[in-house]
GROMACS .gro file of C-alpha atoms in nm:
model
  127
    1GLU     CA    1   0.753  -0.360   1.888
    2ASN     CA    2   0.408  -0.437   2.017
    3GLU     CA    3   0.216  -0.180   1.819
    4GLU     CA    4  -0.124  -0.153   1.654
    5ILE     CA    5  -0.123  -0.162   1.272
    6TYR     CA    6  -0.250   0.195   1.241
    7LEU     CA    7   0.017   0.328   1.478
    8THR     CA    8   0.286   0.138   1.288
    9ALA     CA    9   0.172   0.295   0.960
   10ILE     CA   10   0.177   0.647   1.108
   11ARG     CA   11   0.522   0.592   1.264
   12GLU     CA   12   0.675   0.436   0.951
   13VAL     CA   13   0.554   0.718   0.724
   14ARG     CA   14   0.697   0.975   0.969
   15GLU     CA   15   1.031   0.790   0.995
   16GLU     CA   16   1.067   0.729   0.621
   17THR     CA   17   0.933   1.058   0.481
   18GLY     CA   18   0.917   1.310   0.764
   19ILE     CA   19   0.542   1.351   0.694
   20SER     CA   20   0.305   1.356   0.991
   21CYS     CA   21  -0.019   1.176   0.905
   22SER     CA   22  -0.348   1.070   1.053
   23PHE     CA   23  -0.489   0.722   0.995
   24SER     CA   24  -0.804   0.698   0.787
   25ARG     CA   25  -0.860   0.323   0.734
   26LEU     CA   26  -0.719  -0.014   0.637
   27LEU     CA   27  -0.762  -0.064   0.262
   28MET     CA   28  -0.614  -0.404   0.190
   29ILE     CA   29  -0.451  -0.713   0.338
   30ARG     CA   30  -0.222  -0.942   0.141
   31HIS     CA   31  -0.119  -1.283   0.274
   32LEU     CA   32   0.155  -1.494   0.117
   33TYR     CA   33   0.221  -1.848   0.235
   34PRO     CA   34   0.462  -2.008   0.216
   35PHE     CA   35   0.704  -1.720   0.193
   36ARG     CA   36   1.065  -1.696   0.307
   37PHE     CA   37   1.163  -1.972   0.550
   38SER     CA   38   0.818  -2.132   0.495
   39GLU     CA   39   0.657  -1.855   0.697
   40SER     CA   40   0.366  -1.622   0.627
   41ASP     CA   41   0.412  -1.271   0.491
   42LEU     CA   42   0.140  -1.020   0.573
   43TYR     CA   43   0.115  -0.686   0.394
   44PHE     CA   44  -0.130  -0.420   0.510
   45LEU     CA   45  -0.217  -0.117   0.299
   46CYS     CA   46  -0.344   0.177   0.501
   47LEU     CA   47  -0.494   0.505   0.388
   48LEU     CA   48  -0.323   0.790   0.570
   49LYS     CA   49  -0.379   1.160   0.524
   50PRO     CA   50  -0.110   1.423   0.580
   51ILE     CA   51  -0.185   1.647   0.877
   52ASP     CA   52  -0.047   1.941   0.678
   53GLU     CA   53  -0.042   1.905   0.299
   54ASN     CA   54   0.243   2.158   0.280
   55GLN     CA   55   0.487   1.944   0.479
   56LYS     CA   56   0.826   1.901   0.316
   57ILE     CA   57   0.931   1.543   0.245
   58ASP     CA   58   1.243   1.463   0.445
   59PHE     CA   59   1.369   1.107   0.398
   60PRO     CA   60   1.680   0.922   0.515
   61THR     CA   61   1.903   0.903   0.206
   62SER     CA   62   2.089   0.610   0.362
   63GLU     CA   63   1.773   0.400   0.322
   64ILE     CA   64   1.573   0.560   0.039
   65SER     CA   65   1.700   0.684  -0.298
   66ASP     CA   66   1.394   0.891  -0.393
   67CYS     CA   67   1.072   1.004  -0.227
   68ARG     CA   68   0.826   1.246  -0.385
   69TRP     CA   69   0.460   1.326  -0.437
   70MET     CA   70   0.316   1.221  -0.773
   71SER     CA   71  -0.024   1.219  -0.935
   72ILE     CA   72  -0.224   0.897  -0.960
   73LYS     CA   73  -0.178   0.904  -1.338
   74GLU     CA   74   0.199   0.940  -1.305
   75TYR     CA   75   0.211   0.655  -1.051
   76LEU     CA   76   0.006   0.421  -1.272
   77GLU     CA   77   0.224   0.499  -1.575
   78ASN     CA   78   0.555   0.468  -1.388
   79PRO     CA   79   0.741   0.155  -1.508
   80GLU     CA   80   0.877   0.105  -1.155
   81THR     CA   81   0.528   0.066  -1.006
   82HIS     CA   82   0.487  -0.300  -0.912
   83PRO     CA   83   0.194  -0.470  -1.094
   84SER     CA   84   0.027  -0.569  -0.765
   85ASN     CA   85   0.043  -0.207  -0.639
   86ARG     CA   86  -0.097  -0.087  -0.972
   87TYR     CA   87  -0.382  -0.339  -0.937
   88ILE     CA   88  -0.463  -0.222  -0.584
   89LEU     CA   89  -0.482   0.140  -0.697
   90GLU     CA   90  -0.702   0.044  -0.992
   91CYS     CA   91  -0.942  -0.134  -0.751
   92TYR     CA   92  -0.957   0.180  -0.537
   93LEU     CA   93  -1.030   0.395  -0.843
   94GLU     CA   94  -1.308   0.157  -0.952
   95PHE     CA   95  -1.472   0.199  -0.615
   96ILE     CA   96  -1.455   0.578  -0.595
   97GLU     CA   97  -1.594   0.592  -0.950
   98GLY     CA   98  -1.888   0.373  -0.839
   99ARG     CA   99  -1.788   0.065  -1.040
  100SER     CA  100  -1.735  -0.169  -0.741
  101GLN     CA  101  -1.876  -0.233  -0.393
  102PRO     CA  102  -1.714  -0.177  -0.053
  103GLY     CA  103  -1.589  -0.462   0.165
  104LEU     CA  104  -1.299  -0.703   0.171
  105THR     CA  105  -1.293  -0.890  -0.157
  106PRO     CA  106  -1.069  -1.195  -0.209
  107VAL     CA  107  -0.858  -1.187  -0.524
  108VAL     CA  108  -0.579  -1.421  -0.635
  109LEU     CA  109  -0.338  -1.216  -0.844
  110ASP     CA  110  -0.177  -1.377  -1.148
  111PRO     CA  111   0.178  -1.489  -1.062
  112THR     CA  112   0.302  -1.415  -1.415
  113THR     CA  113   0.243  -1.043  -1.361
  114THR     CA  114   0.299  -1.005  -0.987
  115ALA     CA  115   0.549  -1.252  -0.845
  116ARG     CA  116   0.676  -1.607  -0.869
  117PHE     CA  117   0.356  -1.746  -0.717
  118PRO     CA  118  -0.012  -1.646  -0.677
  119ILE     CA  119  -0.073  -1.360  -0.437
  120ASN     CA  120  -0.384  -1.386  -0.219
  121THR     CA  121  -0.511  -1.034  -0.162
  122TRP     CA  122  -0.808  -0.899   0.026
  123TYR     CA  123  -0.886  -0.541  -0.058
  124ALA     CA  124  -1.144  -0.296   0.069
  125PRO     CA  125  -1.221   0.002  -0.150
  126ILE     CA  126  -1.298   0.312   0.055
  127ASP     CA  127  -1.592   0.547   0.056
   0.00000   0.00000   0.00000
């Protein structure tokens, strides 16, 4: 579909979780090249906020095995959390704690902890 990134994020969250959200901002962009078929792979991380925090999660069990709310601590300690996602959350926490500056910052993530090759990531901590 021809769709803006923020509209795609809102639609995907609604389709995959049943949660209606509003878009707050783009937090991070990751670009991998070459990726499958020698093409680029772009990954956008958006901050969305639920319109109603009491909404019940309703996900398609044919596509997703589990979907639930968890605390930041639980997410960081979960062995299934991918190292690059853990890193992104740690960058966000550094910013909200006043230990880093806002703006897109280029980072090359270590391939031994994230993937088979270096991951070029641009992240923007939020205010």
